[in-house]
Short mmCIF file of C-alpha atoms in Angstrom, two decimals:
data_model
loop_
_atom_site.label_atom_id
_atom_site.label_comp_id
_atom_site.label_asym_id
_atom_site.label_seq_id
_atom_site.Cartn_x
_atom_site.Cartn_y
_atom_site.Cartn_z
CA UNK A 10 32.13 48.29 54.22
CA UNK A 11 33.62 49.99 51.35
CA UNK A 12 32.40 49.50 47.37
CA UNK A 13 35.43 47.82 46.59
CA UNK A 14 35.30 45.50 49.84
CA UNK A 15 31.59 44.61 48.41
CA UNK A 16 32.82 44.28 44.76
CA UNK A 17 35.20 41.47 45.92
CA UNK A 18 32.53 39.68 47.79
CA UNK A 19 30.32 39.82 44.20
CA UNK A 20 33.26 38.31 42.69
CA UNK A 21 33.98 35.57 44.77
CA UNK A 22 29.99 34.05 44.69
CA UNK A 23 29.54 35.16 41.00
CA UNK A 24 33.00 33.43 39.99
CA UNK A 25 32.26 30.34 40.41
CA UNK A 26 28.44 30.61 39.09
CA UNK A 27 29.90 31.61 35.89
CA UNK A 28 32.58 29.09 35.56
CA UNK A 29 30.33 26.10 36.09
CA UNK A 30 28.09 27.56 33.78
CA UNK A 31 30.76 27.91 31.00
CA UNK A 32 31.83 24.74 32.05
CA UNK A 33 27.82 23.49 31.69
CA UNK A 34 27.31 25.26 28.33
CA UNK A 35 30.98 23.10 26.77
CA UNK A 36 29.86 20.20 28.39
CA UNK A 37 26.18 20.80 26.19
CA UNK A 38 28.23 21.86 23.35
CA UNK A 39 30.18 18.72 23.12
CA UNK A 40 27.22 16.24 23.71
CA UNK A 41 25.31 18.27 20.88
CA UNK A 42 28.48 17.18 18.80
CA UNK A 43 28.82 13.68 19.80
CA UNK A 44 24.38 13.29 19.00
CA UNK A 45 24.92 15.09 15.89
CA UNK A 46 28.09 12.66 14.90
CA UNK A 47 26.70 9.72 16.26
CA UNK A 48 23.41 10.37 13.97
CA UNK A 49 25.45 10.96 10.97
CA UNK A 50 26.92 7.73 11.68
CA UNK A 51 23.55 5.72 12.15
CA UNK A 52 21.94 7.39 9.18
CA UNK A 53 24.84 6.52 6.10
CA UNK A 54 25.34 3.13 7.71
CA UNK A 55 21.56 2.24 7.44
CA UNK A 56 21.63 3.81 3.95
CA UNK A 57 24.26 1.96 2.99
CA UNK A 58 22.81 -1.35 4.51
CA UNK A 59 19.22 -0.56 2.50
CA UNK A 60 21.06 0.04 -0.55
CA UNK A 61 23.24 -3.56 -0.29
CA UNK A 62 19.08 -5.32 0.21
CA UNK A 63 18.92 -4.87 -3.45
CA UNK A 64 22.22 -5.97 -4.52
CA UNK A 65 21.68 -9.27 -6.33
CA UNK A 66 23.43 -11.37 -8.77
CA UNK A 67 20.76 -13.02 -10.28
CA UNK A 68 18.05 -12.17 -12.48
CA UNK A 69 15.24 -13.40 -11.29
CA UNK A 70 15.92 -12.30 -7.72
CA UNK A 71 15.52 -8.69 -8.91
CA UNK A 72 12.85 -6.08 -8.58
CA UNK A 73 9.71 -6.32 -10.99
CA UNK A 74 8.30 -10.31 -11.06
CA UNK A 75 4.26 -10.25 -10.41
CA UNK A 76 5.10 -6.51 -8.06
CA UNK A 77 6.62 -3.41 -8.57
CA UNK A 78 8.14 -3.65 -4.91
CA UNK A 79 8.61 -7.71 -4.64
CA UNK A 80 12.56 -8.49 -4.49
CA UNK A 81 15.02 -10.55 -2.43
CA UNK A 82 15.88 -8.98 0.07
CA UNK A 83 19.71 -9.53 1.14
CA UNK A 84 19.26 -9.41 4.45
CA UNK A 85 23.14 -10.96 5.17
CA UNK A 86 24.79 -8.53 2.78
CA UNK A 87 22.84 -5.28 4.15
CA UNK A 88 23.78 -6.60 8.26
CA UNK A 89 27.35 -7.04 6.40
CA UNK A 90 27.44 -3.72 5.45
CA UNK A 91 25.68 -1.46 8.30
CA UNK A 92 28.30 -3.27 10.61
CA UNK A 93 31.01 -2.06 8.43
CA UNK A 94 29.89 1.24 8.22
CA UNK A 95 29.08 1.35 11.97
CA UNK A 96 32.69 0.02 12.68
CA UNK A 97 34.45 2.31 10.79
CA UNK A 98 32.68 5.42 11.99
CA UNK A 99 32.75 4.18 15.71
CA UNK A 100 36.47 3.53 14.90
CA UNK A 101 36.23 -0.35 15.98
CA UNK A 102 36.98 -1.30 12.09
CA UNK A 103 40.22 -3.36 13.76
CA UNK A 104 39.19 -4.31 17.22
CA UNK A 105 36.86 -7.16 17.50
CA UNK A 106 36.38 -6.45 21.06
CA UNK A 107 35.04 -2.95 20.54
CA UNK A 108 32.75 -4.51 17.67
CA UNK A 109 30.79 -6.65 20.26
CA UNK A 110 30.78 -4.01 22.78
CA UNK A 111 29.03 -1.61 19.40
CA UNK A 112 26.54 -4.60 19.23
CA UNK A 113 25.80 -4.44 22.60
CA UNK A 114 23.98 -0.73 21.84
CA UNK A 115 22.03 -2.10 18.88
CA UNK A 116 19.27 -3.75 20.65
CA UNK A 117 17.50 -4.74 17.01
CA UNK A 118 17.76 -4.65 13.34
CA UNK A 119 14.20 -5.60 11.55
CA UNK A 120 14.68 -6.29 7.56
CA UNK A 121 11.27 -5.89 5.93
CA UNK A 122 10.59 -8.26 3.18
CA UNK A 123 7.65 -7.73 0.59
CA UNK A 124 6.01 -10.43 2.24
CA UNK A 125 7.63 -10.71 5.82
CA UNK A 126 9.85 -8.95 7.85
CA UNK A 127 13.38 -10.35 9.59
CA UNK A 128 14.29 -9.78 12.80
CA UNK A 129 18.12 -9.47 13.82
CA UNK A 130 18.66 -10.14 17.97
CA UNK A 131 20.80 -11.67 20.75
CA UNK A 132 19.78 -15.79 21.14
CA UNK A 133 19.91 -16.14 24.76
CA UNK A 134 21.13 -19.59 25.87
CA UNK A 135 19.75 -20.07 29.81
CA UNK A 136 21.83 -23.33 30.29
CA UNK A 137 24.43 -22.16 29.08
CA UNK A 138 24.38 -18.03 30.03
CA UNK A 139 25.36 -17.32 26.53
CA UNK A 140 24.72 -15.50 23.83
CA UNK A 141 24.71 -15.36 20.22
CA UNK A 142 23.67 -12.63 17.59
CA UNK A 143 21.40 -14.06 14.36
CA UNK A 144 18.50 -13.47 11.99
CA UNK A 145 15.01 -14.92 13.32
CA UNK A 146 12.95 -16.63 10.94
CA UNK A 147 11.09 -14.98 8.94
CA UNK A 148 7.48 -13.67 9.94
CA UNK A 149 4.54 -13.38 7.49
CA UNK A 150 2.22 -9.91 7.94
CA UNK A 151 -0.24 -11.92 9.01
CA UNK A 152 -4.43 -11.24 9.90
CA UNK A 153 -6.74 -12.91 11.48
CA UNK A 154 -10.50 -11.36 12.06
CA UNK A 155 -12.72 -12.48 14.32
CA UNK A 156 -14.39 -14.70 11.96
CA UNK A 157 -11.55 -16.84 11.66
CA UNK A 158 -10.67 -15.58 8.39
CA UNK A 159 -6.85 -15.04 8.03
CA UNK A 160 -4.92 -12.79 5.46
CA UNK A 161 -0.89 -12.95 5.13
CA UNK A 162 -0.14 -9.42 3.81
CA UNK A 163 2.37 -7.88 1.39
CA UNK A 164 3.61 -4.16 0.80
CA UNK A 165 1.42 -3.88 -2.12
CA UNK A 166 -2.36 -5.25 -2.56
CA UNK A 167 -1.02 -9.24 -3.20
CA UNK A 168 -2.55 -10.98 -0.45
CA UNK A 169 -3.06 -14.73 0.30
CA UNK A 170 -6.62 -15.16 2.43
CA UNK A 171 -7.85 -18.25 4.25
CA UNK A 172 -11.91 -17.76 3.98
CA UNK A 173 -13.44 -19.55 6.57
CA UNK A 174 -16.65 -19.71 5.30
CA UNK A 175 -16.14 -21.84 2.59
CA UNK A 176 -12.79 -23.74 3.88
CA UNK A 177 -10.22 -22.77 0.94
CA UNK A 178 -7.03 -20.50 0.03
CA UNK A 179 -6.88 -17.91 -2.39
CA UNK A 180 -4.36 -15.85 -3.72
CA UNK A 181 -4.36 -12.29 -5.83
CA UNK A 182 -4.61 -8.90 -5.87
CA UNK A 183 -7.10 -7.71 -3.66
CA UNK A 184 -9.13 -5.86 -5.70
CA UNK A 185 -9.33 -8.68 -8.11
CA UNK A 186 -9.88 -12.06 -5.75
CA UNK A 187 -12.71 -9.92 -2.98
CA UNK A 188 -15.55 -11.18 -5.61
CA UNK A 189 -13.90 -14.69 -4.87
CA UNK A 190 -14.27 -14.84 -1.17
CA UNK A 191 -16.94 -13.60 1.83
CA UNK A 192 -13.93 -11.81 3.91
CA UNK A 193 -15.55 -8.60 4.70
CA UNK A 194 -11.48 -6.94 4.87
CA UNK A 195 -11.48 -7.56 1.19
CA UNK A 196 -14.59 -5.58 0.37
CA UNK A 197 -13.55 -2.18 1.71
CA UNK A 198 -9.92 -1.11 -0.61
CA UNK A 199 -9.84 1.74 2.32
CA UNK A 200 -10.27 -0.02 4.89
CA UNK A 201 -8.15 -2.99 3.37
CA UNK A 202 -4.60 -0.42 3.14
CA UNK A 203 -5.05 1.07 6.88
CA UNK A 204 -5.57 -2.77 8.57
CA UNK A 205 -2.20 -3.89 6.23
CA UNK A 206 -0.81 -0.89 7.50
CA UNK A 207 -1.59 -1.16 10.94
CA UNK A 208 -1.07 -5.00 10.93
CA UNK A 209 2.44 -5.10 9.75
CA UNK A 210 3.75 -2.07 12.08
CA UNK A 211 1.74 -3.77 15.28
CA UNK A 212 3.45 -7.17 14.20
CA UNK A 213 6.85 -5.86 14.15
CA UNK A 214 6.58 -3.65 17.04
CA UNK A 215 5.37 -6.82 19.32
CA UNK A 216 8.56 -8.75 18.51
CA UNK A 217 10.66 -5.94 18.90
CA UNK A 218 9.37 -5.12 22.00
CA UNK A 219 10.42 -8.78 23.00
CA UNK A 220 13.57 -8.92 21.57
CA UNK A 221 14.31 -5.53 23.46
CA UNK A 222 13.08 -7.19 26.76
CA UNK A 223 15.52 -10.08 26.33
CA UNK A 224 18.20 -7.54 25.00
CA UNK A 225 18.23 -5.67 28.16
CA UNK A 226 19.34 -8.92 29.97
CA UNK A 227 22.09 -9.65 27.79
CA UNK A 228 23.00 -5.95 27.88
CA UNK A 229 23.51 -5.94 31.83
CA UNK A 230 25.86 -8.91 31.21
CA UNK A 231 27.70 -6.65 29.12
CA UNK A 232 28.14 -3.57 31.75
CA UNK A 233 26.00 -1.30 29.68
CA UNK A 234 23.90 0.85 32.39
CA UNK A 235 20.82 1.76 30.21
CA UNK A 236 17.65 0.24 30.04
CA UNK A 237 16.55 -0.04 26.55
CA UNK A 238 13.09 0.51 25.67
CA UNK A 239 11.20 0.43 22.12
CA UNK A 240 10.61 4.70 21.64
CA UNK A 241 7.88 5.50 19.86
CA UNK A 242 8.01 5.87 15.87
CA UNK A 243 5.82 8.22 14.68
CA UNK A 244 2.71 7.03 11.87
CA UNK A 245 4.32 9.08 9.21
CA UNK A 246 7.48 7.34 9.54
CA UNK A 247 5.76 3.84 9.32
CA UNK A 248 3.96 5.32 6.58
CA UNK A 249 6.69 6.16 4.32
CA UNK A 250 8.57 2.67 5.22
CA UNK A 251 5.59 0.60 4.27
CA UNK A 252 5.94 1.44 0.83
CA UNK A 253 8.85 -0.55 0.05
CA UNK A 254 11.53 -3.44 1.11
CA UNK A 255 13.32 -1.50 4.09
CA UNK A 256 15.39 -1.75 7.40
CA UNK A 257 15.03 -0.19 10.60
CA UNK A 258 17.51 -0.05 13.23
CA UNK A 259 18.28 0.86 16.68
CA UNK A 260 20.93 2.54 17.97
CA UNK A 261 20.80 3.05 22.42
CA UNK A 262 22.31 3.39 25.34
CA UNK A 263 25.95 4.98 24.32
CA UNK A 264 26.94 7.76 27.33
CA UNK A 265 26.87 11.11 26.10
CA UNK A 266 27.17 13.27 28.64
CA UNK A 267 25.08 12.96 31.66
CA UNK A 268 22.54 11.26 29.82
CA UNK A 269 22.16 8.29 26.61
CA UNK A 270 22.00 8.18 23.01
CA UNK A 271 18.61 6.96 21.77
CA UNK A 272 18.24 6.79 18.11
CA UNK A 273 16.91 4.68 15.39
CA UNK A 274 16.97 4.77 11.32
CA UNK A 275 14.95 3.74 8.62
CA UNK A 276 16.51 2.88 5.13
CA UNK A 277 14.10 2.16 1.59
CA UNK A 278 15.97 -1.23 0.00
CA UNK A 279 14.68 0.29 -3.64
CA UNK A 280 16.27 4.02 -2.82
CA UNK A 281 19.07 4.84 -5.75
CA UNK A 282 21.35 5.95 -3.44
CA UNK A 283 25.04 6.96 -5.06
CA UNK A 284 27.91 4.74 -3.78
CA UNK A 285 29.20 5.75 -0.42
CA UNK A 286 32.16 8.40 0.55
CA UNK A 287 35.17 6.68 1.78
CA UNK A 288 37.42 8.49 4.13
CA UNK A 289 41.14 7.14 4.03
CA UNK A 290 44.63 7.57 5.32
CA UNK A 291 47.49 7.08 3.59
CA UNK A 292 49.95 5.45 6.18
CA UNK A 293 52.95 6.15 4.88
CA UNK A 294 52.45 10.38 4.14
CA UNK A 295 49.22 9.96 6.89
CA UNK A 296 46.97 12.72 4.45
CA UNK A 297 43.23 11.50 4.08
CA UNK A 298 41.63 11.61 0.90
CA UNK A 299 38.08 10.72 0.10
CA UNK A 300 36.44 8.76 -2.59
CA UNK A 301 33.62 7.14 -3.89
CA UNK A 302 33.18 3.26 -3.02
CA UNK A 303 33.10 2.96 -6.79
CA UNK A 304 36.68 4.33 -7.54
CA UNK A 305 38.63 1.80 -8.79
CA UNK A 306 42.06 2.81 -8.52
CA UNK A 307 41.38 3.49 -4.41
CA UNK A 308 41.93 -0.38 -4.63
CA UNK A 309 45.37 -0.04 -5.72
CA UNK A 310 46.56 1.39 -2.34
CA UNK A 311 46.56 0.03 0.36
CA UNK A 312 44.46 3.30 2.25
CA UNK A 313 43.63 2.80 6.03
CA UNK A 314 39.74 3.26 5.69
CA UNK A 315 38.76 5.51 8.70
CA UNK A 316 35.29 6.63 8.11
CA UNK A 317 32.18 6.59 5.93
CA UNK A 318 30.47 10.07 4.70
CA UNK A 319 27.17 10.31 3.05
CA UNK A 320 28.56 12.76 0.94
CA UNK A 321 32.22 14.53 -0.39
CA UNK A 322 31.28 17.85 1.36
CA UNK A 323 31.15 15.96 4.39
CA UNK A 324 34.86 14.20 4.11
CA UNK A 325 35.64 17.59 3.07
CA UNK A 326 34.77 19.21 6.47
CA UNK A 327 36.95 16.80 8.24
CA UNK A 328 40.19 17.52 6.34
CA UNK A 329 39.96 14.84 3.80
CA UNK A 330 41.51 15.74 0.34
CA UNK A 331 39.73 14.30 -2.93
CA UNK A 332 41.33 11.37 -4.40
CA UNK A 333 41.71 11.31 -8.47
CA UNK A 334 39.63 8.55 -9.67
CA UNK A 335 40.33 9.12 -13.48
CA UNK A 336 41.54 6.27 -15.04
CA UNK A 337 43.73 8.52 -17.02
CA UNK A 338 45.15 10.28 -13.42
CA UNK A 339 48.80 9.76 -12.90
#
């Protein structure tokens, strides 16, 4: 056979080897770009959900009675909020429909309190086969030793202790009430933070590992093909979440590609975060503009909200303008 006659053979097995690998590399290149956009999302909505926990109207709800880090947490205001955020990034901000099917990929939210953590999941009806999202009651960080001595936690050194020994409550900082009692926890400050530490992320991981179980149930219902699981959060993470009112949530199970999203977010309810980046259309000229949620005269048009940014060079990158929030601005 002749070179050439051998150079058209190469051609015609290589060809198609280097389309579908082109083809491969977009189809990688376009699942990086949903993860990355899909992350973004998660991230500002669960910042923007901590941020509403410490939105309250009244005084003595606020930061700073008896604890640094006790507050009320506003657990309906922050769900309010992430779900807005989530909707209007997922583009489901007008379709009720698509909002249930977003809910259907958040398998938990977990609010944690100073003294308890919330825990936001599907109700399951069995006689009914239905279904109905709401907040759990709340859960104490709870310990109990082997002595029967039992300790409700906080995220600070308040504790309330049952002492078995002599049959009564007590209540205080540890360091201060361990004379008080025979609970050997309470001796040890060292040994005290890593069991609180350990107790609390054990306590919520156990419930979200049920509510994930039943989740997967209501998820089949749904159509979603993806069996959610509870991934594993590394001790660092914990670490830095346990230091304040926080949320945590879960986003899993959206098709990207050939295989699933899997994400989750933490978000400090004490974190001075500025006011979020609107992104807006204007629908009669359709040019997006971008502003803070604090601009006041964005409330005198009537904007289609499209997405949420974390920042303005972010709205910038997608083509929205800045919108003059000067009172002065013509």
């Amino acid at each position: 056979m002749k070179i050439t006659d051998w150079a058209v053979i190469f051609v015609i097995i290589i060809a198609p080897v280097v389309w579908l690998g082109g083809l491969r590399a977009e189809n990688l290149r376009e699942v990086n770009r949903l993860e990355t956009r899909y992350t973004s999302a998660l991230r500002t909505a669960v910042q923007d959900a901590a941020a509403s926990l410490n939105r309250n109207e009244l005084q003595q709800f606020e930061s700073g009675y008896g604890s640094s880090k006790w507050m009320r947490a506003d657990k309906e205001q922050a769900l309010a909020a992430l779900l807005r955020s989530l909707s209007l990034n997922f583009g489901v901000a007008d379709d009720l429909t698509g909002q249930q099917i977003l809910l259907g990929y958040i398998p938990a939210i977990v609010v944690m309190d100073y003294d308890g953590y919330f825990l936001y999941t599907a109700d399951l009806d069995l006689s009914s086969d239905t279904w109905t999202y709401r907040w759990q009651d709340k859960k104490p960080y709870t310990y109990l030793d082997a002595s029967g001595n039992s300790i409700a936690f906080t995220l600070d050194r308040q504790v309330t202790a049952y002492d078995a020994a002599t049959n009564r409550w007590v209540s205080g900082l540890q360091n201060e009430i361990k004379s008080e009692v025979s609970i050997p926890l309470l001796q040890n400050e060292a040994l005290f933070d890593a069991v609180r530490r350990a107790t609390i992320v054990r306590r919520i991981e156990e419930d979200l590992a049920q509510a994930i179980r039943l989740h997967n149930q209501i998820a089949a219902k749904l159509g979603v093909d993806y069996t959610f699981t509870l991934p594993v959060i590394p001790q660092e993470e914990w670490n830095n979440t346990l230091d304040d009112v926080g949320m945590l949530v879960f986003l899993q199970g959206i098709p990207v590609g050939d295989h699933y999203y899997n994400n989750y977010a933490f978000g400090g309810g004490r974190l001075d975060l500025a006011p979020a980046v609107i992104g807006a259309v204007d629908p009669n000229t359709g040019i997006k503009y971008y502003f803070r949620e604090s601009c006041d005269r964005a409330n005198a048009y009537s904007y289609r909200e499209e997405e949420i940014f974390p920042n303005e060079r972010a709205a910038a990158e997608k083509g929205y303008f800045p919108l003059d929030c000067r009172e002065s601005a013509p």
